[in-house]
PDB file of C-alpha atoms and ligand atoms in Angstrom:
ATOM      1  CA  MET A  24      11.891 -26.867 -13.529  1.00  0.00           C
ATOM      2  CA  ASN A  25       9.958 -27.473 -10.308  1.00  0.00           C
ATOM      3  CA  TRP A  26       9.384 -23.864  -9.298  1.00  0.00           C
ATOM      4  CA  GLU A  27       7.982 -24.684  -5.867  1.00  0.00           C
ATOM      5  CA  ILE A  28      11.168 -26.534  -4.881  1.00  0.00           C
ATOM      6  CA  PHE A  29      13.426 -23.984  -6.601  1.00  0.00           C
ATOM      7  CA  LEU A  30      11.816 -20.976  -4.893  1.00  0.00           C
ATOM      8  CA  ALA A  31      11.437 -22.494  -1.394  1.00  0.00           C
ATOM      9  CA  PRO A  32      14.903 -21.383  -0.126  1.00  0.00           C
ATOM     10  CA  TYR A  33      14.325 -17.905  -1.586  1.00  0.00           C
ATOM     11  CA  THR A  34      11.031 -17.628   0.313  1.00  0.00           C
ATOM     12  CA  GLN A  35      12.844 -18.694   3.472  1.00  0.00           C
ATOM     13  CA  ALA A  36      15.623 -16.146   2.847  1.00  0.00           C
ATOM     14  CA  VAL A  37      13.139 -13.304   2.316  1.00  0.00           C
ATOM     15  CA  ASP A  38      11.199 -14.243   5.471  1.00  0.00           C
ATOM     16  CA  GLU A  39      14.390 -14.415   7.555  1.00  0.00           C
ATOM     17  CA  LEU A  40      15.890 -11.216   6.166  1.00  0.00           C
ATOM     18  CA  LYS A  41      12.633  -9.313   6.697  1.00  0.00           C
ATOM     19  CA  ILE A  42      12.727 -10.271  10.380  1.00  0.00           C
ATOM     20  CA  LYS A  43      16.415  -9.319  10.660  1.00  0.00           C
ATOM     21  CA  LEU A  44      16.105  -5.946   8.939  1.00  0.00           C
ATOM     22  CA  LYS A  45      12.892  -5.073  10.805  1.00  0.00           C
ATOM     23  CA  GLY A  46      14.785  -6.049  13.958  1.00  0.00           C
ATOM     24  CA  MET A  47      17.303  -3.285  13.238  1.00  0.00           C
ATOM     25  CA  ARG A  48      14.491  -0.734  13.171  1.00  0.00           C
ATOM     26  CA  LYS A  49      12.994  -2.124  16.395  1.00  0.00           C
ATOM     27  CA  GLN A  50      16.328  -1.848  18.171  1.00  0.00           C
ATOM     28  CA  PHE A  51      16.455   1.878  17.409  1.00  0.00           C
ATOM     29  CA  ASP A  52      12.900   2.208  18.762  1.00  0.00           C
ATOM     30  CA  TYR A  53      13.712   0.308  21.983  1.00  0.00           C
ATOM     31  CA  GLU A  54      16.713   2.534  22.559  1.00  0.00           C
ATOM     32  CA  SER A  55      14.615   5.655  21.781  1.00  0.00           C
ATOM     33  CA  ARG A  56      17.031   6.567  19.019  1.00  0.00           C
ATOM     34  CA  HIS A  57      16.041   8.036  15.677  1.00  0.00           C
ATOM     35  CA  SER A  58      15.775   5.121  13.245  1.00  0.00           C
ATOM     36  CA  PRO A  59      17.399   5.486   9.816  1.00  0.00           C
ATOM     37  CA  ILE A  60      14.851   2.867   8.664  1.00  0.00           C
ATOM     38  CA  GLU A  61      11.259   3.934   7.977  1.00  0.00           C
ATOM     39  CA  PHE A  62      10.009   0.522   6.816  1.00  0.00           C
ATOM     40  CA  VAL A  63      11.143  -2.781   5.319  1.00  0.00           C
ATOM     41  CA  THR A  64       9.433  -4.888   2.668  1.00  0.00           C
ATOM     42  CA  GLY A  65      10.390  -8.080   0.885  1.00  0.00           C
ATOM     43  CA  ARG A  66       9.214 -10.285  -1.935  1.00  0.00           C
ATOM     44  CA  VAL A  67      10.180 -13.308  -3.971  1.00  0.00           C
ATOM     45  CA  LYS A  68      10.244 -12.404  -7.662  1.00  0.00           C
ATOM     46  CA  PRO A  69       7.151 -13.783  -9.423  1.00  0.00           C
ATOM     47  CA  ILE A  70       7.889 -16.790 -11.708  1.00  0.00           C
ATOM     48  CA  SER A  71       6.659 -14.873 -14.791  1.00  0.00           C
ATOM     49  CA  SER A  72       9.129 -12.018 -14.038  1.00  0.00           C
ATOM     50  CA  ILE A  73      12.024 -14.473 -13.589  1.00  0.00           C
ATOM     51  CA  ILE A  74      11.237 -16.088 -16.960  1.00  0.00           C
ATOM     52  CA  GLU A  75      10.776 -12.695 -18.651  1.00  0.00           C
ATOM     53  CA  LYS A  76      14.071 -11.314 -17.233  1.00  0.00           C
ATOM     54  CA  ALA A  77      15.977 -14.494 -18.204  1.00  0.00           C
ATOM     55  CA  LYS A  78      14.635 -14.244 -21.782  1.00  0.00           C
ATOM     56  CA  ARG A  79      15.399 -10.513 -22.034  1.00  0.00           C
ATOM     57  CA  ARG A  80      18.989 -11.049 -20.828  1.00  0.00           C
ATOM     58  CA  GLY A  81      19.546 -14.295 -22.760  1.00  0.00           C
ATOM     59  CA  ILE A  82      20.125 -16.251 -19.535  1.00  0.00           C
ATOM     60  CA  ALA A  83      19.688 -20.040 -19.727  1.00  0.00           C
ATOM     61  CA  MET A  84      17.343 -21.472 -17.102  1.00  0.00           C
ATOM     62  CA  ALA A  85      20.258 -23.490 -15.670  1.00  0.00           C
ATOM     63  CA  ASN A  86      22.075 -20.211 -14.877  1.00  0.00           C
ATOM     64  CA  VAL A  87      19.169 -18.281 -13.394  1.00  0.00           C
ATOM     65  CA  GLU A  88      20.370 -18.879  -9.831  1.00  0.00           C
ATOM     66  CA  GLU A  89      23.783 -17.227 -10.432  1.00  0.00           C
ATOM     67  CA  GLU A  90      22.741 -14.582 -12.923  1.00  0.00           C
ATOM     68  CA  ILE A  91      19.482 -13.185 -11.589  1.00  0.00           C
ATOM     69  CA  GLN A  92      20.489 -11.510  -8.351  1.00  0.00           C
ATOM     70  CA  ASP A  93      17.094 -10.284  -7.207  1.00  0.00           C
ATOM     71  CA  ILE A  94      14.960 -13.437  -6.991  1.00  0.00           C
ATOM     72  CA  ALA A  95      15.005 -12.700  -3.259  1.00  0.00           C
ATOM     73  CA  GLY A  96      14.407  -8.964  -2.909  1.00  0.00           C
ATOM     74  CA  LEU A  97      14.366  -6.790   0.203  1.00  0.00           C
ATOM     75  CA  ARG A  98      13.670  -3.084   0.341  1.00  0.00           C
ATOM     76  CA  VAL A  99      14.724  -0.750   3.137  1.00  0.00           C
ATOM     77  CA  VAL A 100      13.069   2.666   2.935  1.00  0.00           C
ATOM     78  CA  CYS A 101      14.702   5.534   4.823  1.00  0.00           C
ATOM     79  CA  PRO A 102      13.588   9.085   5.640  1.00  0.00           C
ATOM     80  CA  PHE A 103      16.787  10.849   4.510  1.00  0.00           C
ATOM     81  CA  VAL A 104      19.603  10.224   2.002  1.00  0.00           C
ATOM     82  CA  GLY A 105      22.193  10.201   4.822  1.00  0.00           C
ATOM     83  CA  ASP A 106      20.235   7.373   6.470  1.00  0.00           C
ATOM     84  CA  ILE A 107      20.836   5.174   3.403  1.00  0.00           C
ATOM     85  CA  TYR A 108      24.603   5.248   3.927  1.00  0.00           C
ATOM     86  CA  GLU A 109      24.105   4.619   7.661  1.00  0.00           C
ATOM     87  CA  VAL A 110      22.110   1.482   6.781  1.00  0.00           C
ATOM     88  CA  VAL A 111      24.756   0.385   4.241  1.00  0.00           C
ATOM     89  CA  ASP A 112      27.441   0.766   6.943  1.00  0.00           C
ATOM     90  CA  MET A 113      25.393  -1.396   9.309  1.00  0.00           C
ATOM     91  CA  LEU A 114      24.950  -4.065   6.610  1.00  0.00           C
ATOM     92  CA  ARG A 115      28.730  -4.093   6.014  1.00  0.00           C
ATOM     93  CA  LEU A 116      29.264  -4.959   9.694  1.00  0.00           C
ATOM     94  CA  ARG A 117      26.910  -7.949   9.728  1.00  0.00           C
ATOM     95  CA  LYS A 118      28.285 -11.462  10.038  1.00  0.00           C
ATOM     96  CA  ASP A 119      25.171 -13.376   8.886  1.00  0.00           C
ATOM     97  CA  PHE A 120      25.757 -12.724   5.169  1.00  0.00           C
ATOM     98  CA  THR A 121      28.493 -11.496   2.860  1.00  0.00           C
ATOM     99  CA  ILE A 122      28.205  -8.561   0.503  1.00  0.00           C
ATOM    100  CA  VAL A 123      29.179  -9.548  -3.026  1.00  0.00           C
ATOM    101  CA  GLU A 124      28.395  -6.273  -4.800  1.00  0.00           C
ATOM    102  CA  GLU A 125      27.269  -2.711  -4.126  1.00  0.00           C
ATOM    103  CA  LYS A 126      25.564  -0.579  -6.796  1.00  0.00           C
ATOM    104  CA  ASP A 127      25.223   3.104  -6.005  1.00  0.00           C
ATOM    105  CA  TYR A 128      22.532   4.515  -8.271  1.00  0.00           C
ATOM    106  CA  ILE A 129      22.361   7.603  -6.029  1.00  0.00           C
ATOM    107  CA  GLU A 130      25.813   8.954  -6.833  1.00  0.00           C
ATOM    108  CA  LYS A 131      25.049   8.141 -10.449  1.00  0.00           C
ATOM    109  CA  ASN A 132      21.360   7.606 -11.213  1.00  0.00           C
ATOM    110  CA  LYS A 133      20.149   5.367 -14.036  1.00  0.00           C
ATOM    111  CA  GLU A 134      19.178   6.771 -17.427  1.00  0.00           C
ATOM    112  CA  SER A 135      15.485   6.440 -16.471  1.00  0.00           C
ATOM    113  CA  GLY A 136      16.005   8.715 -13.431  1.00  0.00           C
ATOM    114  CA  TYR A 137      16.015   5.739 -11.015  1.00  0.00           C
ATOM    115  CA  ARG A 138      17.868   6.364  -7.751  1.00  0.00           C
ATOM    116  CA  SER A 139      18.559   3.747  -5.085  1.00  0.00           C
ATOM    117  CA  PHE A 140      21.450   1.926  -3.413  1.00  0.00           C
ATOM    118  CA  HIS A 141      21.599  -1.821  -4.097  1.00  0.00           C
ATOM    119  CA  VAL A 142      23.515  -4.299  -1.982  1.00  0.00           C
ATOM    120  CA  ILE A 143      23.803  -7.828  -3.362  1.00  0.00           C
ATOM    121  CA  ILE A 144      24.445 -10.392  -0.666  1.00  0.00           C
ATOM    122  CA  SER A 145      25.271 -14.065  -0.476  1.00  0.00           C
ATOM    123  CA  TYR A 146      22.943 -15.439   2.188  1.00  0.00           C
ATOM    124  CA  PRO A 147      23.160 -18.896   3.802  1.00  0.00           C
ATOM    125  CA  VAL A 148      19.846 -20.715   4.159  1.00  0.00           C
ATOM    126  CA  GLU A 149      19.647 -23.892   6.226  1.00  0.00           C
ATOM    127  CA  THR A 150      17.866 -26.639   4.303  1.00  0.00           C
ATOM    128  CA  ILE A 151      17.196 -30.284   5.143  1.00  0.00           C
ATOM    129  CA  TYR A 152      20.276 -31.079   2.988  1.00  0.00           C
ATOM    130  CA  GLY A 153      22.552 -28.588   4.726  1.00  0.00           C
ATOM    131  CA  GLU A 154      23.499 -24.984   4.023  1.00  0.00           C
ATOM    132  CA  LYS A 155      22.572 -23.434   0.687  1.00  0.00           C
ATOM    133  CA  ARG A 156      23.987 -20.034  -0.245  1.00  0.00           C
ATOM    134  CA  LEU A 157      21.878 -17.854  -2.467  1.00  0.00           C
ATOM    135  CA  LEU A 158      21.945 -14.307  -3.785  1.00  0.00           C
ATOM    136  CA  ALA A 159      19.563 -11.641  -2.522  1.00  0.00           C
ATOM    137  CA  GLU A 160      19.245  -7.976  -3.390  1.00  0.00           C
ATOM    138  CA  ILE A 161      18.660  -5.310  -0.748  1.00  0.00           C
ATOM    139  CA  GLN A 162      17.433  -2.027  -2.245  1.00  0.00           C
ATOM    140  CA  ILE A 163      17.916   0.954   0.056  1.00  0.00           C
ATOM    141  CA  ARG A 164      16.204   4.217  -0.872  1.00  0.00           C
ATOM    142  CA  THR A 165      14.466   7.262   0.563  1.00  0.00           C
ATOM    143  CA  LEU A 166      10.701   7.725   0.726  1.00  0.00           C
ATOM    144  CA  ALA A 167      10.961  10.165  -2.213  1.00  0.00           C
ATOM    145  CA  MET A 168      13.038   7.706  -4.306  1.00  0.00           C
ATOM    146  CA  ASN A 169      10.554   4.954  -3.452  1.00  0.00           C
ATOM    147  CA  PHE A 170       7.565   7.092  -4.472  1.00  0.00           C
ATOM    148  CA  TRP A 171       9.214   7.765  -7.837  1.00  0.00           C
ATOM    149  CA  ALA A 172      10.302   4.135  -8.404  1.00  0.00           C
ATOM    150  CA  ILE A 173       6.930   2.533  -7.660  1.00  0.00           C
ATOM    151  CA  ASN A 174       5.158   4.928 -10.032  1.00  0.00           C
ATOM    152  CA  GLU A 175       7.750   4.451 -12.783  1.00  0.00           C
ATOM    153  CA  HIS A 176       7.511   0.684 -12.285  1.00  0.00           C
ATOM    154  CA  SER A 177       3.701   0.785 -12.755  1.00  0.00           C
ATOM    155  CA  LEU A 178       4.092   2.815 -15.949  1.00  0.00           C
ATOM    156  CA  ASN A 179       6.728   0.401 -17.244  1.00  0.00           C
ATOM    157  CA  TYR A 180       4.300  -2.435 -16.612  1.00  0.00           C
ATOM    158  CA  LYS A 181       1.440  -0.563 -18.300  1.00  0.00           C
ATOM    159  CA  TYR A 182       3.523   0.191 -21.410  1.00  0.00           C
ATOM    160  CA  SER A 183       5.429  -3.158 -21.385  1.00  0.00           C
ATOM    161  CA  GLY A 184       8.752  -1.339 -20.960  1.00  0.00           C
ATOM    162  CA  GLN A 185       8.049   1.103 -23.832  1.00  0.00           C
ATOM    163  CA  ILE A 186       7.021   4.259 -21.971  1.00  0.00           C
ATOM    164  CA  PRO A 187       6.119   7.051 -24.463  1.00  0.00           C
ATOM    165  CA  PHE A 188       8.777   9.766 -24.850  1.00  0.00           C
ATOM    166  CA  GLU A 189       6.682  12.553 -23.279  1.00  0.00           C
ATOM    167  CA  ILE A 190       5.921  10.507 -20.159  1.00  0.00           C
ATOM    168  CA  LYS A 191       9.611   9.487 -19.941  1.00  0.00           C
ATOM    169  CA  GLN A 192      10.546  13.171 -19.911  1.00  0.00           C
ATOM    170  CA  ARG A 193       7.999  13.875 -17.177  1.00  0.00           C
ATOM    171  CA  LEU A 194       9.451  11.005 -15.171  1.00  0.00           C
ATOM    172  CA  LYS A 195      12.922  12.508 -15.518  1.00  0.00           C
ATOM    173  CA  ASN A 196      11.564  15.843 -14.293  1.00  0.00           C
ATOM    174  CA  ALA A 197       9.854  14.070 -11.409  1.00  0.00           C
ATOM    175  CA  SER A 198      13.120  12.306 -10.560  1.00  0.00           C
ATOM    176  CA  GLU A 199      14.898  15.673 -10.403  1.00  0.00           C
ATOM    177  CA  ALA A 200      12.094  17.041  -8.214  1.00  0.00           C
ATOM    178  CA  ALA A 201      12.453  14.035  -5.894  1.00  0.00           C
ATOM    179  CA  PHE A 202      16.212  14.660  -5.788  1.00  0.00           C
ATOM    180  CA  ARG A 203      15.615  18.296  -4.772  1.00  0.00           C
ATOM    181  CA  LEU A 204      13.028  17.233  -2.188  1.00  0.00           C
ATOM    182  CA  ASP A 205      15.602  14.858  -0.650  1.00  0.00           C
ATOM    183  CA  GLU A 206      18.176  17.644  -0.638  1.00  0.00           C
ATOM    184  CA  GLU A 207      15.848  20.172   1.037  1.00  0.00           C
ATOM    185  CA  MET A 208      14.661  17.642   3.629  1.00  0.00           C
ATOM    186  CA  SER A 209      18.275  16.741   4.421  1.00  0.00           C
ATOM    187  CA  LYS A 210      19.011  20.407   5.091  1.00  0.00           C
ATOM    188  CA  ILE A 211      16.234  20.601   7.705  1.00  0.00           C
ATOM    189  CA  ARG A 212      16.816  17.041   8.949  1.00  0.00           C
ATOM    190  CA  GLN A 213      17.858  18.109  12.450  1.00  0.00           C
ATOM    191  CA  GLU A 214      14.751  20.304  12.837  1.00  0.00           C
ATOM    192  CA  ILE A 215      12.491  17.448  11.698  1.00  0.00           C
ATOM    193  CA  ARG A 216      14.175  14.969  14.066  1.00  0.00           C
ATOM    194  CA  GLU A 217      13.747  17.314  17.018  1.00  0.00           C
ATOM    195  CA  ALA A 218      10.061  17.845  16.141  1.00  0.00           C
ATOM    196  CA  GLN A 219       9.561  14.053  16.004  1.00  0.00           C
ATOM    197  CA  GLU A 220      11.316  13.687  19.344  1.00  0.00           C
ATOM    198  CA  VAL A 221       8.960  16.256  20.974  1.00  0.00           C
ATOM    199  CA  PHE A 222       5.978  14.455  19.428  1.00  0.00           C
ATOM    200  CA  ARG A 223       7.226  11.068  20.695  1.00  0.00           C
ATOM    201  CA  ARG A 224       7.754  12.389  24.245  1.00  0.00           C
ATOM    202  CA  LYS A 225       4.240  13.875  24.305  1.00  0.00           C
ATOM    203  CA  LYS A 226       2.783  10.540  23.136  1.00  0.00           C
ATOM    204  CA  ASP A 227       4.685   8.620  25.873  1.00  0.00           C
TER     205      ASP A 227
HETATM  206  P1  0O2 B 303      11.291  -5.860 -10.668  1.00  0.00           P
HETATM  207  O1  0O2 B 303       9.974  -5.982 -11.342  1.00  0.00           O
HETATM  208  O2  0O2 B 303      11.337  -4.728  -9.681  1.00  0.00           O
HETATM  209  O3  0O2 B 303      11.744  -7.143 -10.053  1.00  0.00           O
HETATM  210  P2  0O2 B 303      22.369  -4.847 -14.266  1.00  0.00           P
HETATM  211  O4  0O2 B 303      22.725  -5.996 -15.166  1.00  0.00           O
HETATM  212  O5  0O2 B 303      23.132  -4.836 -12.990  1.00  0.00           O
HETATM  213  O6  0O2 B 303      22.365  -3.515 -14.954  1.00  0.00           O
HETATM  214  P3  0O2 B 303      19.999  -5.854 -12.909  1.00  0.00           P
HETATM  215  O7  0O2 B 303      20.604  -7.163 -12.589  1.00  0.00           O
HETATM  216  O8  0O2 B 303      18.569  -5.882 -13.342  1.00  0.00           O
HETATM  217  O9  0O2 B 303      20.808  -5.037 -14.005  1.00  0.00           O
HETATM  218  O10 0O2 B 303      20.167  -4.977 -11.643  1.00  0.00           O
HETATM  219  P4  0O2 B 303      19.650  -3.531 -11.400  1.00  0.00           P
HETATM  220  O11 0O2 B 303      19.764  -2.671 -12.577  1.00  0.00           O
HETATM  221  O12 0O2 B 303      20.373  -3.143 -10.176  1.00  0.00           O
HETATM  222  O13 0O2 B 303      18.075  -3.700 -11.166  1.00  0.00           O
HETATM  223  C1  0O2 B 303      17.529  -4.589 -10.277  1.00  0.00           C
HETATM  224  C2  0O2 B 303      16.206  -4.049  -9.794  1.00  0.00           C
HETATM  225  O14 0O2 B 303      16.326  -2.652  -9.465  1.00  0.00           O
HETATM  226  C3  0O2 B 303      15.091  -4.059 -10.815  1.00  0.00           C
HETATM  227  O15 0O2 B 303      14.540  -5.330 -10.895  1.00  0.00           O
HETATM  228  C4  0O2 B 303      14.134  -3.020 -10.207  1.00  0.00           C
HETATM  229  O16 0O2 B 303      13.476  -3.525  -9.075  1.00  0.00           O
HETATM  230  C5  0O2 B 303      15.117  -1.970  -9.758  1.00  0.00           C
HETATM  231  N1  0O2 B 303      15.349  -1.030 -10.872  1.00  0.00           N
HETATM  232  C6  0O2 B 303      16.458  -0.916 -11.625  1.00  0.00           C
HETATM  233  N2  0O2 B 303      16.314   0.055 -12.527  1.00  0.00           N
HETATM  234  C7  0O2 B 303      15.084   0.585 -12.354  1.00  0.00           C
HETATM  235  C8  0O2 B 303      14.351   1.642 -12.987  1.00  0.00           C
HETATM  236  O17 0O2 B 303      14.803   2.309 -13.912  1.00  0.00           O
HETATM  237  N3  0O2 B 303      13.084   1.886 -12.505  1.00  0.00           N
HETATM  238  C9  0O2 B 303      12.543   1.186 -11.477  1.00  0.00           C
HETATM  239  N4  0O2 B 303      11.303   1.508 -11.072  1.00  0.00           N
HETATM  240  N5  0O2 B 303      13.210   0.177 -10.862  1.00  0.00           N
HETATM  241  C10 0O2 B 303      14.452  -0.118 -11.298  1.00  0.00           C
HETATM  242  P5  0O2 B 303      13.729  -5.774 -12.182  1.00  0.00           P
HETATM  243  O18 0O2 B 303      13.879  -7.245 -12.344  1.00  0.00           O
HETATM  244  O19 0O2 B 303      14.143  -4.950 -13.365  1.00  0.00           O
HETATM  245  O20 0O2 B 303      12.262  -5.421 -11.845  1.00  0.00           O
END
């Protein structure tokens, strides 16, 4: 497998999608409207992670393209839970890609305590040989969900996926705390927005 050639369209897709999703945030700013997007990041999955995931799932290298949906990964981080569904609605309206699957790990979180909304898209990349459609995963989550997920991810890496029981329990507690934080913040969302608006006007 020539990884450089294989990953090139994924790199292009991530670069393009980062610009497009950041563009959504900018448009809210230009129109002085509250943005449901706090920030956007993107990455191409490292080769070692692709190989590791394929081995773990028993996926043949020839099927990696169809079976590993997050080689191109985008993350949209939002202030409030309600913003996530606003972003999902905007993604559903777009004509530059098609949604092939939606996974709502907010309604029903994962066993680990992970919460996030995943949208899997089929994205057309223009190559020198014509259009190539590939899968990309857009993870949409709040700041609190993101804080939890990046810490849990580091621990998973540290313990090679075998996090000790006690730490797992603490992570579950932390996930519940993050859930409550999101709930409380949502309840005072309007107050927070108005405060930000006053702050923005003063700055202008
Ligand atoms: P990395 O290192 O982030 O790239 P499925 O067959 O649908 O159950 P699949 O295809 O892995 O499983 O999709 P899923 O479960 O939606 O997960 C895709 C990505 O979501 C993961 O990629 C993580 O980025 C994130 N994710 C899912 N579950 C967890 C979790 O419990 N904790 C954290 N921190 N992130 C999670 P990778 O390849 O697993 O990891």
